[in-house]
Amino acid sequence: MRVIFMGTPEFSVPVLEALVAAGHEIAAVYCQPPRPAGRGKKERPTPVHARALDLGLEVRHPLRLRGAEEQAAFAALKADVAVVVAYGLILPQAVLDAPAKGCLNIHASLLPRWRGAAPIHRAIMAGDAETGICIMQMEAGLDTGPVLLRDSTPIAEEDTTGALHDRLSAMGSALIVQALERLDTLVPQPQPEAGVTYAQKIDKAEAAIDWTADAVGVSRLVRGLSPFPGAWTMLGGERIKLLGARVVDGDGAPGCALDDGLTIACGRGAIRVTHAQRAGKGAQEAASFLRGMPVPAGTVLGEG
């Protein structure tokens, strides 16, 4: 098929690669424009932009798609279908209507649960037992279109958003290839009205750990915000990100280290921190972190 691909972050890259490997003709790749990044604030292309150039594909990165000129340029590609995954712009009706077979979205949740911007984070933070991928026919509403295919995966006790992100990206890559192969025979299934939830964009204000919360909630927060933006707490006057945790038995004052191995008491129960990160340094497993910054039993986190 002749495909317009629309995606921006790392999550979208394996999908583009899968479409190319499956032999589809990529008419053009749409993504967000390069933006300043790093200490030098030099403009950096998005992951999809960089990979598309490696593959020798035409890249377009308009700031918006509401202008008649951009819409005409999109329609002129005469695509059979557009594949959209974490693109970052709302598609106007004229764009949705331009490909002969419409626009298909790869959404990282089991719709209608977790429509919106941060479905992977929210599924972990809410304690969902499973999540998955839906291939959805796009319409004007926010993730409201009928679903063509879906696949699910359990959320393991120690899954982070990072780990689930990679798993779902691979699932989405395989599922969209199936969907395009079977596009003329798939029957769109309208989403039920019951069970609709919205995955609001993550606000950095959510990332501060409240040690008076129960251990299950603290673990979900830590794992749901890992690797970005990272749940944080104060330790010895320094802000530390906690990037992995599991619930363990333990009892003590909230925020108090119960041993020398990063077992921290919560309002009810305790967590064992498995990965942490100091400011300006990379993420580390707990044992490596503790060699550089010991946290003896009795240390209180969250103060300072």
Short mmCIF file of C-alpha atoms in Angstrom, two decimals:
data_model
loop_
_atom_site.label_atom_id
_atom_site.label_comp_id
_atom_site.label_asym_id
_atom_site.label_seq_id
_atom_site.Cartn_x
_atom_site.Cartn_y
_atom_site.Cartn_z
CA MET A 1 0.00 0.00 0.00
CA ARG A 2 0.97 3.63 -0.38
CA VAL A 3 1.21 4.87 3.20
CA ILE A 4 1.68 8.23 4.87
CA PHE A 5 3.36 7.67 8.23
CA MET A 6 2.74 10.15 11.04
CA GLY A 7 4.68 9.76 14.29
CA THR A 8 7.28 11.51 16.40
CA PRO A 9 8.87 9.81 19.45
CA GLU A 10 10.90 6.65 19.95
CA PHE A 11 7.68 4.66 20.42
CA SER A 12 6.83 5.27 16.75
CA VAL A 13 10.17 4.23 15.24
CA PRO A 14 9.66 0.43 15.27
CA VAL A 15 6.29 0.94 13.59
CA LEU A 16 7.88 2.85 10.71
CA GLU A 17 10.55 0.17 10.40
CA ALA A 18 7.90 -2.58 10.33
CA LEU A 19 5.94 -0.85 7.56
CA VAL A 20 9.09 -0.52 5.46
CA ALA A 21 10.07 -4.15 6.12
CA ALA A 22 6.58 -5.30 5.10
CA GLY A 23 7.09 -3.70 1.67
CA HIS A 24 4.70 -0.78 1.95
CA GLU A 25 5.49 2.34 -0.05
CA ILE A 26 6.02 5.25 2.35
CA ALA A 27 4.78 8.33 0.48
CA ALA A 28 6.05 10.68 3.20
CA VAL A 29 6.81 10.78 6.92
CA TYR A 30 5.18 13.48 9.04
CA CYS A 31 6.59 14.29 12.48
CA GLN A 32 7.07 17.16 14.89
CA PRO A 33 9.72 19.74 13.91
CA PRO A 34 13.24 19.66 15.37
CA ARG A 35 13.42 21.47 18.68
CA PRO A 36 16.25 22.80 20.88
CA ALA A 37 17.64 20.10 23.16
CA GLY A 38 20.68 19.40 25.31
CA ARG A 39 22.99 21.84 27.02
CA GLY A 40 23.79 23.68 23.82
CA LYS A 41 20.09 23.98 22.92
CA LYS A 42 20.85 22.96 19.37
CA GLU A 43 17.91 21.88 17.27
CA ARG A 44 17.58 18.12 17.36
CA PRO A 45 15.43 16.06 15.00
CA THR A 46 12.86 13.79 16.59
CA PRO A 47 13.55 10.03 16.69
CA VAL A 48 11.17 9.40 13.77
CA HIS A 49 12.73 12.22 11.74
CA ALA A 50 16.23 10.83 12.24
CA ARG A 51 15.22 7.25 11.39
CA ALA A 52 13.24 8.32 8.32
CA LEU A 53 16.28 10.13 6.95
CA ASP A 54 18.36 6.99 7.54
CA LEU A 55 15.80 5.07 5.50
CA GLY A 56 15.89 7.61 2.69
CA LEU A 57 12.30 8.75 3.17
CA GLU A 58 10.80 12.18 2.59
CA VAL A 59 10.19 13.97 5.91
CA ARG A 60 7.71 16.76 6.53
CA HIS A 61 7.32 18.55 9.84
CA PRO A 62 4.69 21.29 9.60
CA LEU A 63 3.83 23.22 12.74
CA ARG A 64 0.13 22.70 12.03
CA LEU A 65 -2.15 21.02 9.51
CA ARG A 66 -5.05 23.47 9.52
CA GLY A 67 -3.91 25.58 6.58
CA ALA A 68 -5.27 24.95 3.10
CA GLU A 69 -1.75 24.73 1.66
CA GLU A 70 -0.63 21.99 4.06
CA GLN A 71 -3.86 20.07 3.57
CA ALA A 72 -3.49 20.24 -0.21
CA ALA A 73 0.10 19.00 0.04
CA PHE A 74 -1.08 16.08 2.20
CA ALA A 75 -3.89 15.17 -0.21
CA ALA A 76 -1.53 15.41 -3.19
CA LEU A 77 0.39 12.39 -1.85
CA LYS A 78 -2.62 10.28 -2.95
CA ALA A 79 -2.05 7.74 -0.19
CA ASP A 80 -4.10 4.60 0.31
CA VAL A 81 -3.93 5.04 4.08
CA ALA A 82 -2.24 7.09 6.80
CA VAL A 83 -0.77 5.34 9.84
CA VAL A 84 -0.64 7.56 12.91
CA VAL A 85 1.18 6.73 16.15
CA ALA A 86 2.05 9.36 18.78
CA TYR A 87 2.24 12.11 16.15
CA GLY A 88 1.47 15.07 18.40
CA LEU A 89 -0.96 17.10 16.27
CA ILE A 90 -4.74 16.88 15.97
CA LEU A 91 -5.71 15.94 12.43
CA PRO A 92 -8.38 18.16 10.84
CA GLN A 93 -11.24 16.49 9.02
CA ALA A 94 -9.76 17.34 5.62
CA VAL A 95 -6.62 15.38 6.53
CA LEU A 96 -8.61 12.46 7.97
CA ASP A 97 -10.58 12.25 4.73
CA ALA A 98 -7.65 12.53 2.30
CA PRO A 99 -6.29 8.93 2.17
CA ALA A 100 -8.49 6.56 0.19
CA LYS A 101 -8.90 4.17 3.14
CA GLY A 102 -8.70 6.78 5.89
CA CYS A 103 -6.32 7.18 8.81
CA LEU A 104 -5.44 4.40 11.26
CA ASN A 105 -4.16 5.14 14.76
CA ILE A 106 -2.05 2.81 16.89
CA HIS A 107 -3.14 3.52 20.46
CA ALA A 108 -1.37 2.08 23.50
CA SER A 109 -4.37 1.05 25.60
CA LEU A 110 -7.41 -1.19 25.50
CA LEU A 111 -9.92 1.39 24.34
CA PRO A 112 -12.16 2.90 25.55
CA ARG A 113 -9.96 2.82 28.67
CA TRP A 114 -7.23 5.46 28.68
CA ARG A 115 -8.03 7.64 25.73
CA GLY A 116 -5.64 10.54 25.51
CA ALA A 117 -2.01 11.51 25.96
CA ALA A 118 -0.44 9.21 28.57
CA PRO A 119 -2.11 5.79 28.46
CA ILE A 120 0.95 3.75 29.47
CA HIS A 121 1.77 5.87 32.51
CA ARG A 122 -1.85 5.97 33.66
CA ALA A 123 -2.42 2.23 33.32
CA ILE A 124 0.49 1.49 35.67
CA MET A 125 -0.36 4.31 38.08
CA ALA A 126 -3.95 3.07 38.31
CA GLY A 127 -2.87 -0.51 39.00
CA ASP A 128 -4.44 -2.00 35.86
CA ALA A 129 -3.89 -5.74 35.49
CA GLU A 130 -3.46 -5.48 31.73
CA THR A 131 -3.16 -3.08 28.85
CA GLY A 132 -2.60 -3.44 25.14
CA ILE A 133 -2.73 -2.02 21.63
CA CYS A 134 -5.72 -0.98 19.56
CA ILE A 135 -5.69 -0.26 15.83
CA MET A 136 -8.39 2.36 15.49
CA GLN A 137 -10.04 4.11 12.57
CA MET A 138 -9.55 7.79 13.28
CA GLU A 139 -12.38 10.29 13.49
CA ALA A 140 -12.66 13.83 14.82
CA GLY A 141 -13.11 12.86 18.50
CA LEU A 142 -10.21 12.11 20.87
CA ASP A 143 -9.50 8.37 20.40
CA THR A 144 -13.20 7.68 19.86
CA GLY A 145 -13.06 5.82 16.55
CA PRO A 146 -14.03 2.18 15.94
CA VAL A 147 -11.41 -0.48 16.63
CA LEU A 148 -10.19 -2.83 13.89
CA LEU A 149 -7.77 -5.00 15.89
CA ARG A 150 -6.62 -5.26 19.48
CA ASP A 151 -4.08 -7.25 21.48
CA SER A 152 -3.47 -7.31 25.22
CA THR A 153 -0.55 -7.87 27.57
CA PRO A 154 -0.48 -8.27 31.36
CA ILE A 155 1.16 -5.56 33.46
CA ALA A 156 3.70 -7.33 35.65
CA GLU A 157 4.28 -6.36 39.28
CA GLU A 158 7.58 -4.60 38.51
CA ASP A 159 6.79 -3.24 35.03
CA THR A 160 7.79 0.38 34.47
CA THR A 161 6.44 2.70 31.82
CA GLY A 162 9.77 2.27 30.02
CA ALA A 163 9.49 -1.52 29.88
CA LEU A 164 5.83 -1.45 28.92
CA HIS A 165 6.53 1.24 26.31
CA ASP A 166 8.98 -1.04 24.50
CA ARG A 167 6.67 -4.06 24.68
CA LEU A 168 3.67 -2.14 23.37
CA SER A 169 5.70 -0.53 20.58
CA ALA A 170 6.68 -4.00 19.33
CA MET A 171 3.07 -5.18 19.63
CA GLY A 172 1.81 -2.15 17.71
CA SER A 173 4.35 -2.74 14.94
CA ALA A 174 3.14 -6.30 14.42
CA LEU A 175 -0.53 -5.44 14.72
CA ILE A 176 -0.52 -2.61 12.18
CA VAL A 177 1.12 -4.88 9.60
CA GLN A 178 -1.67 -7.40 10.18
CA ALA A 179 -4.29 -4.65 9.94
CA LEU A 180 -3.02 -3.42 6.58
CA GLU A 181 -2.89 -6.97 5.21
CA ARG A 182 -6.52 -7.53 6.22
CA LEU A 183 -7.85 -3.99 5.87
CA ASP A 184 -10.52 -4.80 3.30
CA THR A 185 -12.04 -7.60 5.41
CA LEU A 186 -11.77 -6.24 8.97
CA VAL A 187 -15.05 -5.14 10.55
CA PRO A 188 -14.72 -1.95 12.63
CA GLN A 189 -16.08 -2.40 16.16
CA PRO A 190 -17.55 0.76 17.75
CA GLN A 191 -16.18 1.52 21.18
CA PRO A 192 -18.63 0.90 24.03
CA GLU A 193 -19.87 3.86 26.02
CA ALA A 194 -19.13 2.10 29.30
CA GLY A 195 -15.60 2.14 30.65
CA VAL A 196 -14.34 5.36 29.08
CA THR A 197 -11.40 6.90 30.95
CA TYR A 198 -8.96 9.65 29.96
CA ALA A 199 -5.20 9.53 30.31
CA GLN A 200 -4.33 13.11 31.10
CA LYS A 201 -0.85 14.33 30.22
CA ILE A 202 1.61 13.77 33.08
CA ASP A 203 2.16 16.88 35.18
CA LYS A 204 5.58 17.10 36.83
CA ALA A 205 3.81 18.18 40.01
CA GLU A 206 2.57 14.58 40.30
CA ALA A 207 6.12 13.26 40.62
CA ALA A 208 6.85 14.17 44.25
CA ILE A 209 6.56 11.03 46.40
CA ASP A 210 4.19 11.19 49.37
CA TRP A 211 5.59 8.63 51.80
CA THR A 212 2.40 8.69 53.85
CA ALA A 213 0.62 6.94 50.95
CA ASP A 214 0.40 3.15 51.04
CA ALA A 215 3.23 1.11 49.53
CA VAL A 216 1.15 -0.13 46.60
CA GLY A 217 0.38 3.44 45.54
CA VAL A 218 3.99 4.57 45.96
CA SER A 219 5.25 1.62 43.90
CA ARG A 220 2.76 2.38 41.13
CA LEU A 221 3.81 6.03 41.09
CA VAL A 222 7.51 5.16 40.91
CA ARG A 223 7.02 2.61 38.15
CA GLY A 224 4.46 4.67 36.24
CA LEU A 225 6.76 7.70 36.07
CA SER A 226 9.88 5.72 35.13
CA PRO A 227 11.92 6.75 33.24
CA PHE A 228 10.23 10.11 32.68
CA PRO A 229 9.66 12.40 34.43
CA GLY A 230 10.76 10.20 37.35
CA ALA A 231 9.17 10.11 40.79
CA TRP A 232 11.41 11.96 43.23
CA THR A 233 12.16 12.44 46.89
CA MET A 234 14.71 14.39 48.91
CA LEU A 235 17.68 12.55 50.38
CA GLY A 236 20.39 14.36 52.30
CA GLY A 237 19.39 17.69 50.77
CA GLU A 238 19.53 16.26 47.24
CA ARG A 239 16.63 15.46 44.93
CA ILE A 240 16.76 11.79 43.97
CA LYS A 241 14.67 10.04 41.33
CA LEU A 242 13.37 6.59 42.13
CA LEU A 243 12.90 4.60 38.92
CA GLY A 244 12.00 1.11 40.05
CA ALA A 245 10.29 -0.39 43.11
CA ARG A 246 8.44 -3.39 44.42
CA VAL A 247 6.17 -3.79 47.45
CA VAL A 248 7.69 -5.66 50.41
CA ASP A 249 6.80 -6.38 54.01
CA GLY A 250 7.87 -3.70 56.43
CA ASP A 251 6.58 -1.20 58.94
CA GLY A 252 7.93 2.10 60.18
CA ALA A 253 7.60 5.85 60.05
CA PRO A 254 6.74 6.99 56.51
CA GLY A 255 9.91 7.71 54.52
CA CYS A 256 12.23 5.92 56.96
CA ALA A 257 14.83 3.49 55.62
CA LEU A 258 14.22 0.13 57.29
CA ASP A 259 17.58 -1.37 56.31
CA ASP A 260 20.74 -0.47 54.40
CA GLY A 261 19.31 -1.73 51.09
CA LEU A 262 16.75 0.97 50.19
CA THR A 263 13.72 -0.58 51.85
CA ILE A 264 11.58 2.45 52.67
CA ALA A 265 8.53 2.53 54.93
CA CYS A 266 5.31 4.00 53.58
CA GLY A 267 2.04 4.97 55.25
CA ARG A 268 1.18 1.30 55.08
CA GLY A 269 3.75 -1.32 54.13
CA ALA A 270 7.08 -0.63 52.46
CA ILE A 271 8.81 -0.60 49.10
CA ARG A 272 12.21 -1.87 48.02
CA VAL A 273 13.78 0.57 45.57
CA THR A 274 15.39 -1.30 42.67
CA HIS A 275 16.67 1.61 40.55
CA ALA A 276 17.52 5.22 41.42
CA GLN A 277 19.20 8.25 39.92
CA ARG A 278 21.11 11.20 41.33
CA ALA A 279 20.94 14.60 39.66
CA GLY A 280 23.31 14.82 36.71
CA LYS A 281 24.02 11.08 36.72
CA GLY A 282 22.58 8.07 34.94
CA ALA A 283 20.05 5.64 36.35
CA GLN A 284 21.58 2.88 38.49
CA GLU A 285 20.55 -0.38 40.05
CA ALA A 286 20.12 -0.02 43.81
CA ALA A 287 23.39 -1.77 44.71
CA SER A 288 25.43 0.56 42.48
CA PHE A 289 23.54 3.61 43.71
CA LEU A 290 24.23 2.71 47.35
CA ARG A 291 27.95 2.38 46.74
CA GLY A 292 28.03 6.03 45.76
CA MET A 293 25.37 7.26 48.21
CA PRO A 294 24.80 4.96 51.21
CA VAL A 295 21.37 5.11 52.82
CA PRO A 296 21.74 3.51 56.25
CA ALA A 297 18.76 2.25 58.26
CA GLY A 298 17.05 5.10 60.04
CA THR A 299 17.64 7.64 57.25
CA VAL A 300 14.50 9.63 56.55
CA LEU A 301 13.70 10.36 52.92
CA GLY A 302 11.53 13.28 51.87
CA GLU A 303 13.04 15.81 54.26
CA GLY A 304 15.00 18.87 53.15
#
